[in-house]
Coordinates of C-alpha atoms and ligand atoms in Angstrom, one line a residue:
Q1 CA -2.4 21.1 10.8
A2 CA 0.1 19.5 8.6
S3 CA 1.2 17.0 11.3
L4 CA -2.1 15.5 11.8
T5 CA -3.0 15.0 8.6
C6 CA 0.4 13.2 7.7
K7 CA 0.5 11.0 10.5
D8 CA -0.7 7.9 8.6
I9 CA 1.2 8.7 5.2
L10 CA 3.3 5.6 4.6
L11 CA 6.3 7.5 2.9
F12 CA 6.9 9.6 6.1
K13 CA 6.8 6.6 8.4
N14 CA 10.4 5.8 8.3
L15 CA 11.6 9.5 8.9
D16 CA 13.4 10.1 12.1
Q17 CA 11.9 13.1 14.3
E18 CA 14.1 15.6 12.7
Q19 CA 13.5 14.8 8.9
L20 CA 9.7 14.8 9.9
S21 CA 9.9 18.3 11.3
Q22 CA 11.9 19.5 8.2
V23 CA 9.1 18.0 6.0
L24 CA 6.4 19.3 8.0
D25 CA 8.0 22.8 8.0
T26 CA 8.6 22.9 4.3
M27 CA 4.9 21.7 3.4
F28 CA 2.6 24.5 2.1
E29 CA -1.2 24.8 1.9
R30 CA -3.1 24.8 -1.5
K31 CA -6.5 25.4 -1.8
V32 CA -8.3 23.7 -4.6
T33 CA -12.0 24.4 -6.2
P34 CA -14.1 21.8 -8.0
Q35 CA -12.9 21.1 -11.6
E36 CA -9.5 22.5 -10.9
H37 CA -6.7 20.3 -12.2
V38 CA -4.1 19.4 -9.7
I39 CA -1.9 17.2 -11.5
D40 CA -2.2 16.6 -15.3
E41 CA -1.2 13.2 -16.8
G42 CA 2.0 13.4 -18.8
D43 CA 3.5 16.6 -17.0
D44 CA 6.8 16.8 -15.3
G45 CA 6.3 16.4 -11.5
D46 CA 6.7 19.4 -9.1
N47 CA 5.0 18.6 -5.7
F48 CA 3.9 15.8 -3.7
Y49 CA 0.4 16.3 -2.1
V50 CA -1.3 15.2 1.1
I51 CA -5.1 15.6 1.4
E52 CA -6.3 17.7 4.0
R53 CA -9.8 17.8 2.9
G54 CA -11.9 17.1 -0.4
S55 CA -12.7 15.1 -3.1
H56 CA -10.6 14.2 -6.1
D57 CA -11.1 12.3 -9.3
I58 CA -8.2 10.3 -10.4
V59 CA -7.9 9.2 -14.2
A60 CA -5.1 7.2 -15.7
A61 CA -4.9 6.1 -19.3
K62 CA -4.7 2.6 -19.6
D63 CA -4.1 2.1 -23.3
D64 CA -5.4 4.2 -26.2
Q65 CA -8.9 3.7 -25.6
S66 CA -9.5 2.8 -22.0
R67 CA -8.9 4.7 -19.0
C68 CA -9.0 3.8 -15.2
A69 CA -10.6 5.9 -12.6
V70 CA -10.8 6.3 -8.8
C71 CA -11.9 8.9 -6.6
C72 CA -10.2 9.7 -3.5
D73 CA -12.4 11.4 -0.4
N74 CA -10.7 13.4 2.3
H75 CA -7.6 11.5 3.0
G76 CA -4.6 9.9 1.6
S77 CA -1.8 11.3 -0.7
F78 CA -0.9 11.4 -4.4
G79 CA 1.9 12.8 -6.8
E80 CA 4.7 10.4 -5.4
L81 CA 5.3 8.5 -8.6
A82 CA 6.8 11.2 -10.8
L83 CA 8.8 12.5 -7.9
M84 CA 10.3 9.0 -6.8
Y85 CA 10.9 7.5 -10.3
N86 CA 11.5 10.6 -12.4
T87 CA 8.6 9.8 -14.8
P88 CA 6.0 11.8 -16.2
R89 CA 2.7 12.2 -14.2
A90 CA 0.8 8.9 -14.3
A91 CA -2.7 10.3 -13.9
T92 CA -4.6 13.4 -14.1
I93 CA -5.9 14.6 -10.8
T94 CA -9.2 16.8 -10.7
A95 CA -10.6 18.2 -7.4
T96 CA -14.6 17.7 -7.3
T97 CA -15.2 19.7 -4.4
E98 CA -13.8 22.7 -2.5
G99 CA -10.5 21.3 -0.7
A100 CA -7.2 21.8 0.8
L101 CA -4.1 20.0 0.2
W102 CA -0.5 20.1 1.9
G103 CA 2.2 20.4 -0.8
L104 CA 5.8 19.2 -0.5
D105 CA 8.1 20.4 -3.2
R106 CA 10.0 18.1 -5.5
V107 CA 13.5 18.8 -4.2
T108 CA 12.7 18.6 -0.5
F109 CA 10.8 15.4 -1.4
R110 CA 13.8 13.8 -3.1
R111 CA 16.4 15.1 -0.6
I112 CA 14.6 13.6 2.5
I113 CA 12.2 11.0 1.4
L114 CA 14.1 9.2 -1.3
K115 CA 17.1 9.3 0.8
N116 CA 15.4 7.7 3.6
N117 CA 13.7 5.0 1.0
A118 CA 17.4 3.9 -0.1
K119 CA 17.9 2.8 3.3
K120 CA 14.7 1.0 3.7
R121 CA 15.6 -0.5 0.4
K122 CA 18.8 -2.1 1.8
T123 CA 17.1 -3.3 4.9
Y124 CA 14.4 -5.0 3.2
E125 CA 15.5 -6.3 -0.1
S126 CA 16.8 -9.8 0.8
F127 CA 13.7 -10.4 2.8
I128 CA 11.6 -9.6 -0.2
E129 CA 13.5 -11.7 -2.4
S130 CA 12.4 -14.5 -0.2
V131 CA 8.7 -14.0 -0.3
L132 CA 7.0 -16.5 -2.4
L133 CA 4.0 -14.3 -3.4
L134 CA 6.4 -11.9 -5.0
K135 CA 8.6 -14.2 -7.1
S136 CA 6.6 -13.7 -10.1
L137 CA 7.7 -9.9 -10.2
E138 CA 10.3 -8.9 -12.1
A139 CA 13.5 -7.8 -10.3
S140 CA 13.1 -4.1 -10.9
E141 CA 9.4 -4.5 -9.9
R142 CA 10.5 -6.0 -6.3
K143 CA 12.9 -3.2 -5.8
K144 CA 9.9 -1.0 -5.9
V145 CA 7.7 -3.3 -3.4
V146 CA 9.9 -2.1 -0.8
D147 CA 8.6 1.6 -1.3
V148 CA 5.0 0.6 -0.5
I149 CA 5.7 -1.4 2.5
G150 CA 5.7 -0.3 6.1
Q151 CA 6.7 -2.3 9.3
K152 CA 4.3 -3.0 12.1
V153 CA 4.6 -5.1 15.4
Y154 CA 2.1 -6.9 17.2
Q155 CA 2.1 -8.4 20.6
D156 CA 1.2 -11.9 21.6
G157 CA -2.4 -12.5 21.3
E158 CA -3.1 -9.3 19.2
R159 CA -5.5 -9.7 16.4
I160 CA -3.6 -8.8 13.1
L161 CA -6.7 -9.4 10.8
S162 CA -10.5 -10.2 11.3
Q163 CA -12.3 -12.7 9.3
G164 CA -14.9 -11.0 7.3
D165 CA -13.4 -7.7 7.3
K166 CA -13.6 -6.2 3.9
I167 CA -10.2 -5.7 2.7
L168 CA -7.2 -5.6 4.0
I169 CA -0.8 -10.4 8.2
K170 CA 2.1 -13.4 11.1
H171 CA 1.6 -16.2 12.8
K172 CA -1.5 -18.4 13.8
I173 CA -4.4 -18.3 11.3
V174 CA -7.8 -19.0 12.5
T175 CA -11.0 -19.8 10.8
S176 CA -14.6 -20.5 12.1
T177 CA -16.4 -23.9 11.4
E178 CA -19.1 -23.1 13.5
V179 CA -20.8 -19.9 14.6
N180 CA -18.3 -18.1 17.1
Q181 CA -16.1 -20.9 17.4
E182 CA -12.5 -20.3 16.2
V183 CA -10.2 -23.3 15.1
E184 CA -6.6 -22.9 14.4
I185 CA -5.8 -23.9 10.8
G186 CA -2.3 -23.0 10.4
R187 CA 0.8 -21.0 11.4
C188 CA 3.1 -18.8 9.4
Q189 CA 6.7 -18.4 10.0
R190 CA 9.4 -15.8 8.8
G191 CA 9.2 -15.0 5.1
Q192 CA 5.4 -16.3 4.6
Y193 CA 2.5 -14.0 4.2
F194 CA -1.3 -13.7 4.8
G195 CA -3.9 -11.3 3.7
E196 CA -3.1 -11.6 0.0
L197 CA -6.5 -13.5 -0.7
A198 CA -8.9 -10.6 -0.2
L199 CA -6.5 -8.4 -2.2
T200 CA -6.6 -10.5 -5.1
T201 CA -10.3 -11.6 -4.8
N202 CA -11.9 -8.8 -3.4
K203 CA -13.8 -11.0 -1.0
P204 CA -14.1 -10.4 2.7
R205 CA -11.4 -11.9 4.9
A206 CA -11.7 -15.6 5.0
A207 CA -9.8 -16.2 8.1
S208 CA -8.6 -14.0 11.2
A209 CA -4.8 -14.1 12.0
Y210 CA -3.2 -13.5 15.5
A211 CA 0.1 -12.8 16.9
V212 CA 2.0 -16.0 18.8
R213 CA 4.5 -14.0 20.7
E214 CA 5.8 -10.8 19.4
V215 CA 5.3 -10.6 15.5
K216 CA 6.9 -8.1 13.2
C217 CA 5.1 -7.7 10.0
L218 CA 5.9 -6.0 6.9
V219 CA 2.5 -4.4 5.6
M220 CA 1.8 -3.7 2.1
D221 CA -0.3 -0.9 1.2
V222 CA -2.6 -2.2 -1.7
Q223 CA -3.2 1.0 -3.1
A224 CA 0.1 2.2 -3.4
F225 CA 1.1 -1.3 -4.7
E226 CA -1.6 -0.8 -7.5
R227 CA -0.6 2.5 -8.5
L228 CA 3.0 1.5 -8.8
L229 CA 2.8 -1.9 -10.5
G230 CA -0.9 -2.0 -11.9
P231 CA -3.8 -4.0 -10.4
C232 CA -2.8 -6.6 -8.0
M233 CA -4.9 -9.4 -9.7
D234 CA -2.9 -9.1 -13.0
I235 CA 0.4 -9.6 -11.2
M236 CA -0.8 -12.3 -9.3
K237 CA -2.2 -14.1 -12.1
R238 CA 1.3 -14.2 -13.4
N239 CA 1.8 -16.9 -10.8
I240 CA -1.6 -18.2 -10.7
T241 CA -0.4 -22.0 -10.3
H242 CA 1.6 -21.2 -7.3
C243 CA -1.1 -19.3 -5.6
E244 CA -3.8 -22.0 -6.4
E245 CA -1.4 -24.6 -4.6
Q246 CA -1.0 -22.3 -1.7
L247 CA -4.8 -22.0 -1.5
I248 CA -5.6 -25.6 -1.9
A249 CA -3.0 -26.4 0.9
M250 CA -4.8 -23.6 2.9
F251 CA -8.4 -24.3 2.5
G252 CA -8.6 -27.8 1.2
S253 CA -10.0 -26.8 -2.2
S254 CA -9.7 -23.7 -4.3
M255 CA -13.4 -23.4 -4.1
D256 CA -13.5 -21.9 -0.9
L257 CA -11.5 -19.1 -2.3
T258 CA -14.7 -17.9 -4.1
N259 CA -17.0 -18.6 -1.2
P260 CA -15.3 -18.1 2.0
G261 CA -18.7 -19.0 3.9
I262 CA -19.3 -16.1 5.8
Ligands
LIG1 P1 2.1 10.9 -10.1 O1 3.4 11.9 -9.7 O2 2.4 10.1 -11.5 C1 -0.4 11.4 -10.4 O3 0.9 12.0 -10.4 C2 -0.5 10.7 -9.2 O4 -1.6 9.9 -9.2 C3 0.3 9.3 -9.1 O5 1.6 9.9 -9.0 C4 -0.4 8.7 -8.0 O6 0.1 9.3 -6.7 C5 -1.9 8.8 -8.2 N1 -2.2 5.1 -11.7 C6 -1.3 5.9 -11.6 N2 -1.4 6.8 -10.5 C7 -2.1 6.8 -9.7 C8 -3.2 5.9 -9.6 C9 -3.2 4.8 -10.8 N3 -4.1 6.1 -8.6 C10 -3.5 7.2 -7.9 N4 -2.4 7.6 -8.7 N5 -4.3 4.0 -10.9 C11 -5.6 4.2 -10.1 C12 -6.5 4.4 -11.1 C13 -6.6 5.7 -11.7 C14 -4.0 2.9 -11.7 C15 -4.0 1.6 -11.1 C16 -3.5 0.5 -12.0

């Protein structure tokens, strides 16, 4: 069923009940077979797709010679960029197995999802402006960041992220110095962030984070961020000195970044 498959789709998260029902009612099923091109780079955008099952290759031309490719297994979505920003398709998507997709047409996507996103932008724009990590982005890029964040609330004491987790933030940050013993290393306040280290370095989480009282986080979907703005690392590199200062403040030395000691 479309509703089950779509429950974790970020772009649907801010919809109210009525909007969500409208979207789900409009979605149609599309079966795909191996080697079928679901989307061709450069085409105009017709539909947004949510994956019910099946694997897909996603290939985007980086420059004249090089391409970058990822594969997508049994979950996730694609085809939002052309519809959101009125741009040609940014990648070619080919089914590699038999599969099924839920499609949403451009008109409904723009009428409901985009309208909702405009509201979300108004709510978060000034907050995003204040986040240091995103200062290296251009203003137009920062606007787009709002499109790839969702909101999540954590209760007092709840673990927000775990040390050692392979990829994937607000208050207390804890690291272990001895086996199984956690020591508080700092607290984050409004406008600060955490969790970016594992994104830019591809290392396991260097520390755990727990909520102190109720905490409201804006959570950024890394994959969506990368699709939209290019690999995180390249973006963060624009601001590398600032990043390093932060790391040194957090860990004592930037060496710990490459070897979190887990
Ligand atoms: P679209 O409407 O442009 C192609 O149609 C879709 O592929 C695109 O929306 C995204 O949903 C999805 N770069 C661009 N588009 C991507 C990427 C991507 N991944 C998935 N899509 N990159 C990943 C590697 C191919 C490049 C990241 C730097």
